[in-house]
XYZ file of C-alpha atoms in Angstrom:
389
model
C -7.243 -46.497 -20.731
C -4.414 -48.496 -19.108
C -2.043 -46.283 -19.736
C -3.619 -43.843 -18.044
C -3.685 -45.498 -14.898
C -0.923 -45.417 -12.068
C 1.023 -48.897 -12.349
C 2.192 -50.809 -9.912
C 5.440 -52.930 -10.744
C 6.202 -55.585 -7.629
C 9.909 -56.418 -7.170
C 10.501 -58.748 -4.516
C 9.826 -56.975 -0.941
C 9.648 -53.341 -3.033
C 6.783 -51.623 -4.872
C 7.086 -48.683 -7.326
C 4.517 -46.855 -8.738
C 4.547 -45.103 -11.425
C 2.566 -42.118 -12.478
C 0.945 -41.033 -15.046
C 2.419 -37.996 -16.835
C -0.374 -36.127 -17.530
C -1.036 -36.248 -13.947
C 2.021 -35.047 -12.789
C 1.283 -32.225 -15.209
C -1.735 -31.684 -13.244
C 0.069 -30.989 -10.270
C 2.992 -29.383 -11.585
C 0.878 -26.810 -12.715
C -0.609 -25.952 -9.258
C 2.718 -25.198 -7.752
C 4.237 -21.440 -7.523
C 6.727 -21.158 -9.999
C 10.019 -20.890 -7.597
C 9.405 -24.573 -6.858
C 8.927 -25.306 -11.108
C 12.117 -23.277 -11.766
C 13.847 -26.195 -9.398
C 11.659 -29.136 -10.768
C 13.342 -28.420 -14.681
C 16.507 -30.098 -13.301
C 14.610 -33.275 -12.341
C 14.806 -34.355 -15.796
C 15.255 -33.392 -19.707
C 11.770 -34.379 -20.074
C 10.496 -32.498 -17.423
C 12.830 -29.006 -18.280
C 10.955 -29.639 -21.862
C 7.332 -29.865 -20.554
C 7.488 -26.855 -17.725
C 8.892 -24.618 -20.646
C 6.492 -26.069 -23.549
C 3.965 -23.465 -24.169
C 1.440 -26.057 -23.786
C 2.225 -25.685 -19.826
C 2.721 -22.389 -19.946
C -0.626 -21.571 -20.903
C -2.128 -24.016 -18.553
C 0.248 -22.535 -15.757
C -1.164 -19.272 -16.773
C -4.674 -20.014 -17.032
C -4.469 -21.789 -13.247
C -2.579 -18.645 -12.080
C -5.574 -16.197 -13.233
C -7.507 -18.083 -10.686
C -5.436 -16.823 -8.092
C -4.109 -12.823 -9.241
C -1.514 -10.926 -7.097
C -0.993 -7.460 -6.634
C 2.163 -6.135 -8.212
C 3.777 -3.470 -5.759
C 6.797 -1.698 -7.784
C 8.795 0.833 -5.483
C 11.358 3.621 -6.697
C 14.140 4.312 -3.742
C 15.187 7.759 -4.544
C 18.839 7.952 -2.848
C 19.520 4.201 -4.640
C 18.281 4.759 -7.738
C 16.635 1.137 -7.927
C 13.163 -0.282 -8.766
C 12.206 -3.236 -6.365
C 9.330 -5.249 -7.938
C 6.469 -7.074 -4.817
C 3.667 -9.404 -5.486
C 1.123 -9.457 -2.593
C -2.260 -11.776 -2.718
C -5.283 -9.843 -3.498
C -7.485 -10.088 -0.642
C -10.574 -11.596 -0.504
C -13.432 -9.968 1.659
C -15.068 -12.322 4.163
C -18.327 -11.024 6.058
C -17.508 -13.038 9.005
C -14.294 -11.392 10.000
C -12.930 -7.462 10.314
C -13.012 -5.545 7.051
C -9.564 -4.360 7.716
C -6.800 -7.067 7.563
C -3.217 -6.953 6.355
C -1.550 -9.318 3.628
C 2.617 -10.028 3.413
C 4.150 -8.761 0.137
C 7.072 -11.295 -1.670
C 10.020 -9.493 -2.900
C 10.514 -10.765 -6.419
C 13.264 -8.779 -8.075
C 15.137 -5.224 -7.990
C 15.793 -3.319 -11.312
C 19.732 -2.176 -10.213
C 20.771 -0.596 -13.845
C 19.819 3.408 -12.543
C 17.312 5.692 -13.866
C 14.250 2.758 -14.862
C 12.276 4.541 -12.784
C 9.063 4.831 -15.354
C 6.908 1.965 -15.439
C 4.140 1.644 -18.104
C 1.959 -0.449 -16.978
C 1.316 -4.741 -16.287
C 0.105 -7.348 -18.835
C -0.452 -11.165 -18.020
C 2.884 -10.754 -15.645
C 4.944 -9.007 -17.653
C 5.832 -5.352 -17.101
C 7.728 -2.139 -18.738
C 9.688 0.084 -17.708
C 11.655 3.273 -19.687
C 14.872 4.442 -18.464
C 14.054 8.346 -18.215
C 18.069 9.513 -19.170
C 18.212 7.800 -22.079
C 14.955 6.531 -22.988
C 15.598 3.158 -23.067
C 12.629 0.372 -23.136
C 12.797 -2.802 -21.741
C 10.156 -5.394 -20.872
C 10.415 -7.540 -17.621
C 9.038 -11.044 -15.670
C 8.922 -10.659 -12.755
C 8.202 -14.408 -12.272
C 11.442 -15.438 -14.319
C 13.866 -12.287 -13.974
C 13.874 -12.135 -17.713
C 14.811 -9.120 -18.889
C 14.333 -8.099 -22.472
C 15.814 -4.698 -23.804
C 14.072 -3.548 -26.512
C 16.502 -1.938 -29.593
C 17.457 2.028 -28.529
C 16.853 4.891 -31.665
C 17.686 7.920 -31.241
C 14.793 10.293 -29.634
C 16.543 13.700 -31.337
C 15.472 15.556 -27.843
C 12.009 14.267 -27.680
C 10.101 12.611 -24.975
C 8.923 9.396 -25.493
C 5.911 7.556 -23.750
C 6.063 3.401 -23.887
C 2.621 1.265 -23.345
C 3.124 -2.273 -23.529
C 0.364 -4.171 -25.362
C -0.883 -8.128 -25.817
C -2.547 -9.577 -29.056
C -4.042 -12.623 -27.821
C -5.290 -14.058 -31.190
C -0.934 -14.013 -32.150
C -0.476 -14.339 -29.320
C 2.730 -11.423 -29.318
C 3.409 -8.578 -26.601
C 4.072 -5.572 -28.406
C 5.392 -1.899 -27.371
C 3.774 1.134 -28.413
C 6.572 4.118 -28.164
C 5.464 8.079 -28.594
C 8.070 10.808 -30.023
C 6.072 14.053 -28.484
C 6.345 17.004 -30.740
C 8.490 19.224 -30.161
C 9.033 23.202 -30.668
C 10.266 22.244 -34.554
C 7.480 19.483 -35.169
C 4.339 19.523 -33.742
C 3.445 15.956 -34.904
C 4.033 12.676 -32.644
C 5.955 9.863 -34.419
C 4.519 6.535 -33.035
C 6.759 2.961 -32.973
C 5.750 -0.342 -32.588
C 8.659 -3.319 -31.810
C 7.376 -6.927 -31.103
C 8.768 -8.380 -27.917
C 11.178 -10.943 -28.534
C 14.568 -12.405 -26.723
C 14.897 -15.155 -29.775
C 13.876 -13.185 -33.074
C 15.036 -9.967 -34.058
C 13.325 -6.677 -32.924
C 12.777 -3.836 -34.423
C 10.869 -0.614 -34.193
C 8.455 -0.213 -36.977
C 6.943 3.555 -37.452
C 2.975 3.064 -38.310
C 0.886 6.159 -39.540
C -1.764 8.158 -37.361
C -4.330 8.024 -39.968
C -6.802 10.351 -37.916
C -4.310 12.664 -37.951
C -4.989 14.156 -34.483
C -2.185 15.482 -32.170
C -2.271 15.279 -28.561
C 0.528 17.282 -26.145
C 0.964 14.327 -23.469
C -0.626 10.811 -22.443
C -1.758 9.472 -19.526
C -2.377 6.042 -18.019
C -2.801 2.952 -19.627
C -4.704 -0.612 -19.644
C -4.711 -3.203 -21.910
C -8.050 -5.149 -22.467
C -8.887 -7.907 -25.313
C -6.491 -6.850 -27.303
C -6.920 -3.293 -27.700
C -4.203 -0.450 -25.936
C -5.557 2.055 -24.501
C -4.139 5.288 -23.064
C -5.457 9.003 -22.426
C -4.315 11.731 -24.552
C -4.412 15.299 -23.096
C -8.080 15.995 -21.257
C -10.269 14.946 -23.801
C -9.473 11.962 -25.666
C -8.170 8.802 -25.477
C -6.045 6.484 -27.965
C -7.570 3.286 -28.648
C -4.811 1.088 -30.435
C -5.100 -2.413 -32.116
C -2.305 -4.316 -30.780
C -2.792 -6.990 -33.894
C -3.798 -4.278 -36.517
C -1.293 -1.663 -35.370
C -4.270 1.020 -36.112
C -4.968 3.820 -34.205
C -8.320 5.747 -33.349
C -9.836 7.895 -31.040
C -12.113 7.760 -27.855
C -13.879 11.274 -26.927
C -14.282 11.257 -22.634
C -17.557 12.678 -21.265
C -17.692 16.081 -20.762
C -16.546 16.263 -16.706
C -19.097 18.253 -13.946
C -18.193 21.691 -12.805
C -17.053 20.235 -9.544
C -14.622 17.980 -10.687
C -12.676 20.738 -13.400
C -9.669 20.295 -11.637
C -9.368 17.003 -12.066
C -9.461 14.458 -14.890
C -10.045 11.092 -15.967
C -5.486 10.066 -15.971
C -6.329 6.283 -14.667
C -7.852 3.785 -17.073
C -8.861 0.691 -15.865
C -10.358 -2.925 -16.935
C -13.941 -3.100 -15.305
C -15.625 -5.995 -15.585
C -14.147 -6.179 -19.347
C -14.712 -2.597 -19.998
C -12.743 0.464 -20.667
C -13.150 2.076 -17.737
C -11.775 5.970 -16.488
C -11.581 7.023 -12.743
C -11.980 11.031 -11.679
C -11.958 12.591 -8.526
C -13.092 15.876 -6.630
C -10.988 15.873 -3.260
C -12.136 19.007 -1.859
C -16.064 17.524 -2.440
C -14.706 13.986 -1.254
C -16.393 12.139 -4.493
C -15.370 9.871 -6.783
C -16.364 8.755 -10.209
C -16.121 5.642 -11.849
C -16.908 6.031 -16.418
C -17.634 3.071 -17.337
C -17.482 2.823 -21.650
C -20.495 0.671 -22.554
C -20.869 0.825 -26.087
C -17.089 1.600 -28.088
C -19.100 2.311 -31.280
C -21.482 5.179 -30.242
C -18.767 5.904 -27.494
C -21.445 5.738 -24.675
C -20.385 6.425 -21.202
C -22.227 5.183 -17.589
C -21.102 6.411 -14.453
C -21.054 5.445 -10.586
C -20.209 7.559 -7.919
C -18.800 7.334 -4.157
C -18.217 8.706 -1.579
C -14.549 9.140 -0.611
C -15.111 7.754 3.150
C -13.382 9.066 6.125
C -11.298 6.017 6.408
C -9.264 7.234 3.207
C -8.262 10.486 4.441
C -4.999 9.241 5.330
C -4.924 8.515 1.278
C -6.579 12.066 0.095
C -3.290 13.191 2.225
C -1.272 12.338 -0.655
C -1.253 11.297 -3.991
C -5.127 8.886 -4.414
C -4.539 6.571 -6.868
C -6.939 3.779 -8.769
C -4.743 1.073 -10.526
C -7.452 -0.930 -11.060
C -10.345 -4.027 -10.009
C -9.557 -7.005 -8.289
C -10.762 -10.196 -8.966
C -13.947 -9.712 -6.426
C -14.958 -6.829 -8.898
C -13.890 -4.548 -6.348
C -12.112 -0.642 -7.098
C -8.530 -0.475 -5.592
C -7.297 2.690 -4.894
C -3.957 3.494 -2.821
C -1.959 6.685 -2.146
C 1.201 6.250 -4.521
C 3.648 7.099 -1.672
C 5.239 5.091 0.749
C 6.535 6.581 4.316
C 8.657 4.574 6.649
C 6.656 6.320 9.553
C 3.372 5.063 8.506
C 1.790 1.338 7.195
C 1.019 1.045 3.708
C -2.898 0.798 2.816
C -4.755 -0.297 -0.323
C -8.682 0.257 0.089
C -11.436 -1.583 -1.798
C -14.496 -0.485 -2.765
C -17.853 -2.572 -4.283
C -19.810 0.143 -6.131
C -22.613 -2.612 -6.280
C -22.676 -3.411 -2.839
C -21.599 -0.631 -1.417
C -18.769 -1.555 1.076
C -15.500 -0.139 1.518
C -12.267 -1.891 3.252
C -8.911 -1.483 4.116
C -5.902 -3.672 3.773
C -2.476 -3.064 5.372
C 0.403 -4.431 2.831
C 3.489 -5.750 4.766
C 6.777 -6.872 4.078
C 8.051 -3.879 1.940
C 9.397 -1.266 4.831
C 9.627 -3.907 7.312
C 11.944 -6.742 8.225
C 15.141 -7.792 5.620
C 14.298 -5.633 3.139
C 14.739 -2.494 5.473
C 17.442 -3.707 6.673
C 19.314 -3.886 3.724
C 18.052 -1.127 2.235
C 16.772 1.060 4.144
C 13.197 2.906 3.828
C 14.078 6.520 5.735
C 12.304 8.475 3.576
C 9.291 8.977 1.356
C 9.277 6.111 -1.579
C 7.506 6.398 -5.161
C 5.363 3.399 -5.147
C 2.812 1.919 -8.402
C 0.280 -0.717 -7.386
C -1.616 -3.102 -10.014
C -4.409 -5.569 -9.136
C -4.608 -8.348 -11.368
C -1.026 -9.429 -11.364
C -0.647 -13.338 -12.260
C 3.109 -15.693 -12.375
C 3.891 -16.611 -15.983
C 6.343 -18.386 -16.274
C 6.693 -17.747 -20.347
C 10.147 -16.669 -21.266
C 9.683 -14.491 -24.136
Protein backbone atom coordinates (compact mmCIF):
# COMPACT_ATOMS: atom_id res chain seq x y z
CA UNK A 1 0.00 0.00 0.00
CA UNK A 2 1.07 3.65 -0.45
CA UNK A 3 0.70 4.49 2.72
CA UNK A 4 2.89 2.17 3.79
CA UNK A 5 5.69 3.38 1.96
CA UNK A 6 8.32 6.11 3.10
CA UNK A 7 7.31 9.46 1.17
CA UNK A 8 9.29 11.76 -0.15
CA UNK A 9 7.90 15.48 -0.20
CA UNK A 10 10.45 17.89 -2.44
CA UNK A 11 10.53 21.54 -1.31
CA UNK A 12 12.69 23.58 -3.31
CA UNK A 13 16.55 22.63 -2.58
CA UNK A 14 15.15 20.38 0.67
CA UNK A 15 13.82 16.81 0.89
CA UNK A 16 11.91 15.27 3.84
CA UNK A 17 11.00 11.96 4.26
CA UNK A 18 8.67 10.74 6.09
CA UNK A 19 8.28 7.41 7.74
CA UNK A 20 6.05 5.12 8.15
CA UNK A 21 4.74 4.63 11.70
CA UNK A 22 4.56 1.21 11.95
CA UNK A 23 8.10 1.21 11.07
CA UNK A 24 9.26 3.40 13.52
CA UNK A 25 7.42 1.03 15.83
CA UNK A 26 9.63 -1.55 14.51
CA UNK A 27 12.57 0.08 15.67
CA UNK A 28 11.38 1.60 18.69
CA UNK A 29 10.85 -1.64 19.93
CA UNK A 30 14.49 -2.85 19.48
CA UNK A 31 15.90 -0.16 21.64
CA UNK A 32 16.70 -0.69 25.59
CA UNK A 33 14.16 0.96 27.40
CA UNK A 34 16.37 3.99 29.02
CA UNK A 35 16.48 5.39 25.49
CA UNK A 36 12.21 4.74 25.13
CA UNK A 37 11.73 6.38 28.57
CA UNK A 38 13.43 9.64 26.69
CA UNK A 39 11.70 9.02 23.23
CA UNK A 40 7.88 9.56 25.17
CA UNK A 41 8.75 13.30 25.20
CA UNK A 42 9.24 13.38 21.41
CA UNK A 43 5.65 13.59 21.01
CA UNK A 44 1.95 12.94 22.53
CA UNK A 45 1.63 10.39 19.95
CA UNK A 46 4.64 8.75 20.58
CA UNK A 47 4.27 8.90 24.85
CA UNK A 48 0.76 7.09 23.79
CA UNK A 49 2.22 4.29 21.58
CA UNK A 50 5.52 3.33 23.88
CA UNK A 51 2.96 3.01 26.86
CA UNK A 52 0.00 1.26 24.74
CA UNK A 53 0.00 -2.28 25.74
CA UNK A 54 0.08 -3.11 22.20
CA UNK A 55 3.99 -2.06 22.44
CA UNK A 56 4.42 -3.28 25.51
CA UNK A 57 3.83 -6.69 24.61
CA UNK A 58 5.80 -6.43 21.48
CA UNK A 59 8.66 -4.73 23.61
CA UNK A 60 8.32 -7.70 25.79
CA UNK A 61 8.15 -10.38 23.40
CA UNK A 62 11.54 -8.79 21.53
CA UNK A 63 13.13 -8.56 25.03
CA UNK A 64 12.61 -12.50 25.72
CA UNK A 65 14.90 -12.86 22.82
CA UNK A 66 17.54 -11.34 24.64
CA UNK A 67 17.04 -12.35 28.86
CA UNK A 68 19.32 -10.76 31.54
CA UNK A 69 20.36 -11.96 34.70
CA UNK A 70 18.85 -10.14 37.63
CA UNK A 71 21.63 -9.72 40.43
CA UNK A 72 19.77 -8.30 43.73
CA UNK A 73 22.36 -7.51 46.62
CA UNK A 74 21.50 -6.87 50.45
CA UNK A 75 24.36 -4.41 52.10
CA UNK A 76 24.11 -5.33 55.67
CA UNK A 77 25.59 -2.05 57.50
CA UNK A 78 23.13 0.13 54.87
CA UNK A 79 20.26 -1.65 55.09
CA UNK A 80 19.53 -1.29 51.19
CA UNK A 81 18.67 -3.68 48.30
CA UNK A 82 20.56 -2.70 45.01
CA UNK A 83 18.84 -4.39 42.02
CA UNK A 84 21.76 -5.50 38.63
CA UNK A 85 20.86 -6.84 35.29
CA UNK A 86 23.85 -8.59 33.59
CA UNK A 87 23.52 -10.36 29.91
CA UNK A 88 23.28 -14.01 30.10
CA UNK A 89 26.18 -15.38 28.42
CA UNK A 90 26.23 -17.26 25.54
CA UNK A 91 28.82 -20.21 25.20
CA UNK A 92 30.96 -20.09 22.06
CA UNK A 93 33.25 -23.25 21.27
CA UNK A 94 35.74 -21.14 19.62
CA UNK A 95 36.82 -19.05 22.54
CA UNK A 96 37.74 -19.79 26.54
CA UNK A 97 34.87 -21.27 28.53
CA UNK A 98 35.52 -18.80 31.22
CA UNK A 99 34.73 -15.12 30.35
CA UNK A 100 33.34 -12.27 32.42
CA UNK A 101 30.15 -10.06 31.59
CA UNK A 102 29.56 -6.17 33.15
CA UNK A 103 26.47 -5.95 35.40
CA UNK A 104 24.07 -2.45 34.96
CA UNK A 105 23.00 -0.99 38.15
CA UNK A 106 19.29 -0.43 37.75
CA UNK A 107 17.84 0.71 41.04
CA UNK A 108 18.44 0.56 45.02
CA UNK A 109 15.47 -0.29 47.37
CA UNK A 110 16.51 2.68 50.23
CA UNK A 111 13.16 2.27 52.54
CA UNK A 112 15.20 -0.34 55.31
CA UNK A 113 14.46 -3.81 56.13
CA UNK A 114 13.15 -5.12 52.19
CA UNK A 115 15.63 -7.40 52.44
CA UNK A 116 13.35 -10.67 51.36
CA UNK A 117 12.89 -11.11 47.83
CA UNK A 118 10.38 -13.70 46.46
CA UNK A 119 11.25 -14.37 43.43
CA UNK A 120 11.21 -12.70 39.36
CA UNK A 121 8.32 -12.81 36.84
CA UNK A 122 8.49 -11.28 33.20
CA UNK A 123 10.69 -8.29 34.97
CA UNK A 124 8.90 -7.67 37.76
CA UNK A 125 10.03 -8.64 41.25
CA UNK A 126 8.87 -8.84 45.15
CA UNK A 127 10.16 -8.12 47.92
CA UNK A 128 8.66 -8.29 51.88
CA UNK A 129 9.87 -5.94 54.37
CA UNK A 130 10.85 -8.53 57.25
CA UNK A 131 9.88 -5.81 60.41
CA UNK A 132 6.71 -5.25 59.38
CA UNK A 133 5.79 -7.54 56.74
CA UNK A 134 5.08 -5.33 54.21
CA UNK A 135 4.70 -6.51 50.33
CA UNK A 136 5.50 -4.59 47.54
CA UNK A 137 6.06 -5.45 43.88
CA UNK A 138 8.85 -3.71 41.80
CA UNK A 139 10.24 -2.87 37.88
CA UNK A 140 13.18 -2.75 37.79
CA UNK A 141 13.03 -1.44 34.17
CA UNK A 142 10.64 1.55 35.20
CA UNK A 143 11.39 2.12 39.08
CA UNK A 144 7.74 1.52 39.67
CA UNK A 145 7.06 0.66 42.85
CA UNK A 146 3.75 -0.76 43.91
CA UNK A 147 2.95 -1.36 47.73
CA UNK A 148 0.60 -3.81 48.14
CA UNK A 149 -2.29 -2.96 51.13
CA UNK A 150 -0.60 -3.96 54.86
CA UNK A 151 -3.14 -6.34 57.37
CA UNK A 152 -2.24 -7.06 60.32
CA UNK A 153 -0.07 -10.49 60.66
CA UNK A 154 -1.24 -10.92 64.66
CA UNK A 155 2.58 -12.26 65.27
CA UNK A 156 2.73 -14.56 62.38
CA UNK A 157 5.21 -14.99 59.67
CA UNK A 158 4.20 -14.49 56.40
CA UNK A 159 5.77 -15.91 53.08
CA UNK A 160 4.90 -13.74 49.64
CA UNK A 161 5.26 -15.56 46.00
CA UNK A 162 4.43 -13.40 43.26
CA UNK A 163 2.46 -15.09 40.46
CA UNK A 164 1.39 -14.26 36.51
CA UNK A 165 -1.95 -15.43 34.82
CA UNK A 166 -1.18 -15.03 31.31
CA UNK A 167 -4.67 -15.87 29.86
CA UNK A 168 -5.87 -12.29 32.25
CA UNK A 169 -3.17 -11.34 31.86
CA UNK A 170 -2.85 -10.03 35.98
CA UNK A 171 0.28 -10.47 38.42
CA UNK A 172 -1.01 -11.65 41.53
CA UNK A 173 0.58 -12.19 45.21
CA UNK A 174 0.19 -15.23 47.09
CA UNK A 175 0.79 -14.27 51.03
CA UNK A 176 1.13 -17.24 53.88
CA UNK A 177 0.05 -16.56 57.71
CA UNK A 178 2.26 -19.66 59.26
CA UNK A 179 0.55 -21.21 62.19
CA UNK A 180 1.38 -20.39 65.10
CA UNK A 181 1.55 -21.96 68.83
CA UNK A 182 -2.51 -20.98 69.11
CA UNK A 183 -3.44 -22.09 65.41
CA UNK A 184 -1.84 -24.60 63.67
CA UNK A 185 -3.55 -23.77 60.32
CA UNK A 186 -1.95 -21.32 57.55
CA UNK A 187 -4.30 -18.53 56.36
CA UNK A 188 -3.44 -17.92 52.62
CA UNK A 189 -4.15 -14.22 50.72
CA UNK A 190 -4.29 -13.39 47.35
CA UNK A 191 -4.23 -9.32 46.21
CA UNK A 192 -4.10 -8.53 42.40
CA UNK A 193 -1.31 -6.16 41.49
CA UNK A 194 -2.51 -2.92 40.61
CA UNK A 195 -1.20 0.97 40.88
CA UNK A 196 -4.70 2.18 39.08
CA UNK A 197 -7.53 -0.14 40.64
CA UNK A 198 -8.00 -0.88 44.09
CA UNK A 199 -6.20 -3.81 45.87
CA UNK A 200 -7.14 -5.90 48.19
CA UNK A 201 -6.23 -9.10 49.93
CA UNK A 202 -8.75 -11.76 49.37
CA UNK A 203 -8.46 -14.99 51.86
CA UNK A 204 -9.14 -18.27 49.52
CA UNK A 205 -9.68 -21.77 51.23
CA UNK A 206 -7.02 -24.72 51.32
CA UNK A 207 -9.45 -27.22 50.20
CA UNK A 208 -6.88 -30.20 50.67
CA UNK A 209 -6.65 -29.22 53.92
CA UNK A 210 -2.94 -30.05 54.42
CA UNK A 211 -0.61 -27.97 56.70
CA UNK A 212 2.91 -27.43 56.05
CA UNK A 213 5.46 -25.68 58.89
CA UNK A 214 7.55 -23.46 56.28
CA UNK A 215 8.03 -22.94 52.35
CA UNK A 216 10.73 -22.83 50.28
CA UNK A 217 11.64 -21.45 46.86
CA UNK A 218 9.54 -20.51 44.21
CA UNK A 219 9.01 -20.38 40.20
CA UNK A 220 6.33 -19.43 38.27
CA UNK A 221 5.64 -21.41 34.98
CA UNK A 222 2.41 -21.16 32.55
CA UNK A 223 0.50 -19.91 34.91
CA UNK A 224 0.76 -22.10 37.77
CA UNK A 225 2.83 -20.93 41.36
CA UNK A 226 4.76 -23.12 42.63
CA UNK A 227 6.66 -23.30 45.93
CA UNK A 228 8.02 -26.18 48.34
CA UNK A 229 6.34 -26.86 51.50
CA UNK A 230 8.41 -28.50 54.31
CA UNK A 231 10.56 -31.73 52.80
CA UNK A 232 8.01 -33.44 51.10
CA UNK A 233 5.61 -31.55 49.19
CA UNK A 234 5.15 -28.84 47.15
CA UNK A 235 2.17 -26.23 46.56
CA UNK A 236 1.03 -26.05 43.15
CA UNK A 237 -1.28 -22.85 42.90
CA UNK A 238 -3.53 -21.60 39.98
CA UNK A 239 -2.73 -18.07 39.63
CA UNK A 240 -6.23 -17.61 37.48
CA UNK A 241 -8.27 -20.19 39.59
CA UNK A 242 -6.83 -19.17 42.96
CA UNK A 243 -6.90 -23.16 43.81
CA UNK A 244 -4.49 -24.87 45.60
CA UNK A 245 -3.11 -28.58 45.43
CA UNK A 246 -0.37 -30.61 46.20
CA UNK A 247 2.87 -32.04 44.53
CA UNK A 248 4.51 -35.17 46.51
CA UNK A 249 8.75 -34.89 45.77
CA UNK A 250 10.55 -38.21 45.14
CA UNK A 251 11.65 -39.94 47.90
CA UNK A 252 15.60 -38.47 48.15
CA UNK A 253 18.82 -41.25 48.20
CA UNK A 254 20.49 -42.01 51.45
CA UNK A 255 23.37 -39.85 50.40
CA UNK A 256 21.70 -36.81 49.87
CA UNK A 257 19.40 -36.90 53.54
CA UNK A 258 20.87 -33.85 54.48
CA UNK A 259 19.85 -32.02 51.89
CA UNK A 260 16.63 -31.24 50.02
CA UNK A 261 15.02 -30.23 46.99
CA UNK A 262 14.55 -25.82 48.44
CA UNK A 263 15.22 -24.48 44.64
CA UNK A 264 12.51 -24.89 42.02
CA UNK A 265 13.21 -24.05 38.73
CA UNK A 266 11.61 -23.70 35.02
CA UNK A 267 13.40 -26.45 32.84
CA UNK A 268 12.71 -26.50 29.55
CA UNK A 269 8.90 -25.68 30.60
CA UNK A 270 8.92 -28.03 33.44
CA UNK A 271 8.69 -27.95 37.13
CA UNK A 272 11.87 -28.68 37.94
CA UNK A 273 13.70 -29.25 41.81
CA UNK A 274 17.56 -29.08 42.35
CA UNK A 275 19.33 -31.25 45.43
CA UNK A 276 22.71 -31.56 46.38
CA UNK A 277 25.22 -33.88 48.37
CA UNK A 278 28.40 -31.60 49.03
CA UNK A 279 30.40 -33.94 50.94
CA UNK A 280 29.81 -36.65 47.74
CA UNK A 281 30.26 -33.57 45.28
CA UNK A 282 26.86 -34.56 43.24
CA UNK A 283 24.15 -32.89 42.11
CA UNK A 284 20.64 -33.67 41.07
CA UNK A 285 18.47 -32.16 38.74
CA UNK A 286 14.10 -33.67 39.22
CA UNK A 287 12.72 -32.96 36.45
CA UNK A 288 8.43 -33.32 36.84
CA UNK A 289 7.34 -34.97 33.57
CA UNK A 290 3.92 -35.87 33.94
CA UNK A 291 1.86 -33.29 36.78
CA UNK A 292 -1.03 -35.82 36.74
CA UNK A 293 0.64 -39.14 37.84
CA UNK A 294 3.31 -36.78 39.51
CA UNK A 295 6.21 -38.59 37.66
CA UNK A 296 9.68 -37.53 38.36
CA UNK A 297 13.12 -37.98 35.92
CA UNK A 298 16.35 -37.18 37.17
CA UNK A 299 19.98 -36.11 35.90
CA UNK A 300 22.92 -36.05 37.81
CA UNK A 301 26.49 -34.20 37.88
CA UNK A 302 29.23 -34.01 39.03
CA UNK A 303 30.03 -30.94 41.16
CA UNK A 304 33.52 -30.20 39.24
CA UNK A 305 36.57 -28.95 40.88
CA UNK A 306 36.18 -25.61 39.32
CA UNK A 307 33.12 -24.93 41.78
CA UNK A 308 34.85 -25.50 44.91
CA UNK A 309 35.30 -21.96 45.41
CA UNK A 310 31.19 -22.12 45.32
CA UNK A 311 30.76 -25.46 47.64
CA UNK A 312 32.85 -22.89 50.02
CA UNK A 313 29.74 -21.15 50.68
CA UNK A 314 26.28 -21.10 50.21
CA UNK A 315 25.68 -23.28 46.22
CA UNK A 316 22.82 -21.98 44.85
CA UNK A 317 20.61 -22.93 41.48
CA UNK A 318 18.27 -19.95 40.51
CA UNK A 319 17.56 -21.36 37.49
CA UNK A 320 18.22 -22.16 33.25
CA UNK A 321 19.33 -19.76 30.91
CA UNK A 322 18.18 -19.31 27.66
CA UNK A 323 20.95 -21.92 26.14
CA UNK A 324 19.10 -24.57 28.37
CA UNK A 325 21.94 -24.42 30.55
CA UNK A 326 21.78 -24.93 34.87
CA UNK A 327 23.07 -21.73 36.66
CA UNK A 328 24.24 -22.14 39.90
CA UNK A 329 26.22 -19.38 42.04
CA UNK A 330 27.32 -19.15 45.70
CA UNK A 331 24.72 -16.57 47.23
CA UNK A 332 27.52 -14.49 48.86
CA UNK A 333 29.45 -11.78 47.67
CA UNK A 334 33.14 -10.90 49.17
CA UNK A 335 34.94 -7.76 48.27
CA UNK A 336 38.23 -9.93 48.38
CA UNK A 337 37.18 -12.27 45.75
CA UNK A 338 35.33 -11.97 41.93
CA UNK A 339 31.90 -12.98 41.71
CA UNK A 340 31.22 -16.34 39.61
CA UNK A 341 28.05 -17.84 38.11
CA UNK A 342 28.79 -21.42 36.52
CA UNK A 343 26.78 -23.14 33.77
CA UNK A 344 26.21 -26.44 33.26
CA UNK A 345 24.56 -28.50 29.95
CA UNK A 346 23.34 -31.78 31.49
CA UNK A 347 22.88 -32.84 27.73
CA UNK A 348 26.12 -32.01 26.60
CA UNK A 349 27.94 -32.26 29.34
CA UNK A 350 30.06 -29.03 29.70
CA UNK A 351 30.54 -26.86 32.52
CA UNK A 352 31.74 -22.98 32.48
CA UNK A 353 32.46 -20.18 34.43
CA UNK A 354 31.55 -16.57 34.15
CA UNK A 355 33.02 -13.70 36.23
CA UNK A 356 30.11 -10.92 36.85
CA UNK A 357 31.59 -7.35 37.07
CA UNK A 358 30.51 -4.07 37.88
CA UNK A 359 28.86 -4.76 41.33
CA UNK A 360 32.08 -4.49 43.90
CA UNK A 361 34.04 -2.64 41.47
CA UNK A 362 34.29 0.88 40.13
CA UNK A 363 31.35 3.77 41.18
CA UNK A 364 29.35 1.63 42.89
CA UNK A 365 32.17 0.78 45.50
CA UNK A 366 32.97 3.87 45.71
CA UNK A 367 29.93 5.15 46.87
CA UNK A 368 29.03 2.49 48.75
CA UNK A 369 31.37 0.58 49.73
CA UNK A 370 31.60 -3.44 49.51
CA UNK A 371 34.06 -4.21 52.80
CA UNK A 372 32.39 -7.00 53.82
CA UNK A 373 30.48 -10.15 52.98
CA UNK A 374 27.09 -9.16 50.89
CA UNK A 375 23.73 -11.33 50.66
CA UNK A 376 23.35 -11.68 47.01
CA UNK A 377 20.04 -13.59 44.84
CA UNK A 378 20.73 -14.32 41.18
CA UNK A 379 17.84 -15.13 38.50
CA UNK A 380 18.44 -16.18 34.87
CA UNK A 381 15.77 -15.29 32.67
CA UNK A 382 15.37 -11.69 33.58
CA UNK A 383 13.77 -9.56 30.56
CA UNK A 384 13.01 -5.19 30.49
CA UNK A 385 9.26 -4.58 30.54
CA UNK A 386 8.51 -1.64 30.32
CA UNK A 387 4.60 -2.23 31.54
CA UNK A 388 3.68 0.07 34.33
CA UNK A 389 1.27 -1.82 36.30
Amino acid sequence: MEDSQPCLVHAGNSTTTTIPFDLIIEILSLLPAKSLFRFQSVSKQWFSTIRSKFFVDLFQTRSKSRPRLLLSLYLRDAEEQFIFSAPEHTYDDDKSSSTSVMARYDMSISAPGYNVLYGAVNGFVCFKKFSCNTIAVYNPTTRQIVKLPDFTPNGRYMHARLGYDPVEDQYKVLCVKMFDHKRQQQEHFVCTVSSSQKQEWRKIENLTGDTYGYVCGETCIDGVLYYGAEHSRIVRFDVRSEKIEFIKIPKLESYISHTYMSIFINYKGKLAGVDYSLTKKLMTLRVLEDAEKQEWSSMKCVLPSKWEDLRETHLMCRGVIHTGELMVDSGLLDSSKPFYVCYYDFNKKIIRKVEILGMKDGDFRHIHGTKYWIWMLCFPGHIENIRFL
